[in-house]
mmCIF file of C-alpha atoms in Angstrom:
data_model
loop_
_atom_site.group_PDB
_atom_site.id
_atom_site.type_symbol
_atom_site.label_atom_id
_atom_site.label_comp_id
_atom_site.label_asym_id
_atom_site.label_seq_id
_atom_site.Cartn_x
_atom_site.Cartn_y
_atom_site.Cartn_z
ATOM 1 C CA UNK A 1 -16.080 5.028 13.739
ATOM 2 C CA UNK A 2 -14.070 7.910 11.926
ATOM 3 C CA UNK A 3 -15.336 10.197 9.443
ATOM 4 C CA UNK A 4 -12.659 11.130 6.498
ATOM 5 C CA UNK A 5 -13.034 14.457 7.758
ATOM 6 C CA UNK A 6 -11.583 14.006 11.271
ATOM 7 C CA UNK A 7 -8.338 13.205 9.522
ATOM 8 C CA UNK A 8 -8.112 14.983 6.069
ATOM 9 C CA UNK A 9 -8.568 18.612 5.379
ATOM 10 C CA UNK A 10 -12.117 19.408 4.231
ATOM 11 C CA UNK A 11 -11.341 19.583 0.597
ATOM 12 C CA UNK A 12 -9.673 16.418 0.296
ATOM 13 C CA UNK A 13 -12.692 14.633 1.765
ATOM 14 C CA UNK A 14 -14.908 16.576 -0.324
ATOM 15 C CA UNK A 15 -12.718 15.223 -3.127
ATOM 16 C CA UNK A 16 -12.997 11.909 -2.831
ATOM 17 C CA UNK A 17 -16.552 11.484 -1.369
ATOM 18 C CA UNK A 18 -17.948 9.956 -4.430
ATOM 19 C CA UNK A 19 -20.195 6.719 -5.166
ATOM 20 C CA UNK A 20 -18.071 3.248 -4.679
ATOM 21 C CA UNK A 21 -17.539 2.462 -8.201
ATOM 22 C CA UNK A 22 -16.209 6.098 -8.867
ATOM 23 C CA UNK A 23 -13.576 5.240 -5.660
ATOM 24 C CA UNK A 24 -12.248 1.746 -7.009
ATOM 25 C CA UNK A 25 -11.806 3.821 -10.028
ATOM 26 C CA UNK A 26 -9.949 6.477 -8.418
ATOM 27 C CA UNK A 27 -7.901 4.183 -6.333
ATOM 28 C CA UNK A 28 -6.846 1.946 -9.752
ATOM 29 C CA UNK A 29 -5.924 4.653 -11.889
ATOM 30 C CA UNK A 30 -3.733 6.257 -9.059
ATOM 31 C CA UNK A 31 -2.452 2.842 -8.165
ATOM 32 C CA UNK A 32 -1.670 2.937 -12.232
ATOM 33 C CA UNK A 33 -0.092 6.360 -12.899
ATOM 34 C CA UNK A 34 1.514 6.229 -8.960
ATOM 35 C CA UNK A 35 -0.261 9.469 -7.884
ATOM 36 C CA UNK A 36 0.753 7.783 -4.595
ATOM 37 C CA UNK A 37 -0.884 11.109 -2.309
ATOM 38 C CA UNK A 38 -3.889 10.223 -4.193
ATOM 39 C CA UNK A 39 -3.707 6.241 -3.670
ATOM 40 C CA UNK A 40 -3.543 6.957 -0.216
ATOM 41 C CA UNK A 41 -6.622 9.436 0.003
ATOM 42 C CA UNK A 42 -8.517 6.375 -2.119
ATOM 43 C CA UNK A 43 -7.235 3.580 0.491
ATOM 44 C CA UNK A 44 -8.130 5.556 3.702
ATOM 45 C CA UNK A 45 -11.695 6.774 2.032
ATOM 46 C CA UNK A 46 -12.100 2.464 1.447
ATOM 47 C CA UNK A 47 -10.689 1.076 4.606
ATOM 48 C CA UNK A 48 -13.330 3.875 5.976
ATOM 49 C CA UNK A 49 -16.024 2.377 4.609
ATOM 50 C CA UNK A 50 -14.850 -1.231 5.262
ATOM 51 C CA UNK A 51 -13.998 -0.678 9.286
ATOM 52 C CA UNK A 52 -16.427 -2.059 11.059
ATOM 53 C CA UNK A 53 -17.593 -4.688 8.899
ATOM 54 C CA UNK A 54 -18.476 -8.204 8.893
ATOM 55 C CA UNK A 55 -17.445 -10.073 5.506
ATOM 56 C CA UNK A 56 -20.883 -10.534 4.988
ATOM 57 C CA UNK A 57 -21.543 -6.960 4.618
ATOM 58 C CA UNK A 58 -18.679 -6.599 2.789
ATOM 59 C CA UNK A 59 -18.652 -8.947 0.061
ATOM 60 C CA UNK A 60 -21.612 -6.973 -1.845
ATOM 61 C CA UNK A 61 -19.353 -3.845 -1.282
ATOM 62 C CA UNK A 62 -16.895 -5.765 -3.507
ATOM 63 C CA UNK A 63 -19.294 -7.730 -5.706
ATOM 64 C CA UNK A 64 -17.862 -11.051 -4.349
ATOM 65 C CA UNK A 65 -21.092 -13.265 -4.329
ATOM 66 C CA UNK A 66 -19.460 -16.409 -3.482
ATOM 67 C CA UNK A 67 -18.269 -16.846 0.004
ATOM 68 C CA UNK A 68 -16.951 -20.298 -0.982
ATOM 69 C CA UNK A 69 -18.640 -22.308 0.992
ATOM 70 C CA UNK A 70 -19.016 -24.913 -2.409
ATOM 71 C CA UNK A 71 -16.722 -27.645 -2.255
ATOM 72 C CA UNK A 72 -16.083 -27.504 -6.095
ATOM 73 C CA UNK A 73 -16.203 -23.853 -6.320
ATOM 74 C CA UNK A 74 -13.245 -24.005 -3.628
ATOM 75 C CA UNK A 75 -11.634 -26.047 -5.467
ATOM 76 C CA UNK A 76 -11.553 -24.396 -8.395
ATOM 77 C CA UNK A 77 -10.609 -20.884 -6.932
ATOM 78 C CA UNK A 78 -7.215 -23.177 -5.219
ATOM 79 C CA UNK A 79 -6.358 -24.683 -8.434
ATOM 80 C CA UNK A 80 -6.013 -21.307 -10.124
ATOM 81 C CA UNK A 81 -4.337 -19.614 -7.258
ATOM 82 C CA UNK A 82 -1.782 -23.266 -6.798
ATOM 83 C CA UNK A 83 0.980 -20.369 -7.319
ATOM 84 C CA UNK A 84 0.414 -18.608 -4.282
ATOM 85 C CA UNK A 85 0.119 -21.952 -1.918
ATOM 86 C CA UNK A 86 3.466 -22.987 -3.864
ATOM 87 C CA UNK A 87 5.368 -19.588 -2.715
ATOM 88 C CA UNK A 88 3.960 -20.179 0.936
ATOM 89 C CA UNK A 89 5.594 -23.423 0.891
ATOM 90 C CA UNK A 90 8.435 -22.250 -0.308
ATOM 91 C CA UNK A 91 8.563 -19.348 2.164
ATOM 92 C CA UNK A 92 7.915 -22.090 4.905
ATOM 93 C CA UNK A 93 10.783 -24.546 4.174
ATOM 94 C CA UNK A 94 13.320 -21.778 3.827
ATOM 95 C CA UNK A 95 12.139 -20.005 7.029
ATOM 96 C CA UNK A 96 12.292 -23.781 8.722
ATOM 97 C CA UNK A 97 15.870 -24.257 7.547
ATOM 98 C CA UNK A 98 16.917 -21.047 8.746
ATOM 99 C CA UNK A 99 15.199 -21.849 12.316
ATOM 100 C CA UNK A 100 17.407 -25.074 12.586
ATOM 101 C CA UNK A 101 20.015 -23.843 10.866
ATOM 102 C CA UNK A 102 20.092 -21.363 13.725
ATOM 103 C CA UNK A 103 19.657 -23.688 16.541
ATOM 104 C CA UNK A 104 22.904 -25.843 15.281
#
């Protein structure tokens, strides 16, 4: 695995080697003001930390304690995210047409 320092100057990894909540901070308020040298330093410093991973090991990284494996639970999370499954149908259909559409 690489270290932050094997691809950012030693200051900037100094910088932004800090606890995890302090990082999701860092990498929402740059996300926020669009400090986008800063979002980037946040993302790499994260995707870091996350390489390697299982989703078991990351999901207290997170705090995501549910790995939905409840059928209700599941269900709930779908019904409130319906929006997203709606625009991947959408995205589907159209894509489809334009794949016959181009066979004609």
């Amino acid at each position: 695995s690489e270290d932050i320092q094997d691809i950012v100057q030693q200051w900037y990894a100094d910088f932004i080697s800090v606890d995890k909540i302090l990082l999701l901070d860092i990498l929402a308020a740059a996300n926020f003001l669009s400090i986008q040298p800063l979002l980037k330093l946040a993302v790499l410093a994260i995707s870091i930390q996350m390489n390697g991973k299982s989703p078991n090991e990351l999901r207290p990284m997170f705090g995501i304690s549910n790995d939905l494996n409840d059928p209700k639970e599941k269900e709930r999370v779908r019904d409130e995210n319906e929006w997203a499954f709606e625009a991947r149908r959408q995205f589907e259909s159209k894509d489809e047409s334009r794949t016959c559409n181009s066979n004609e």
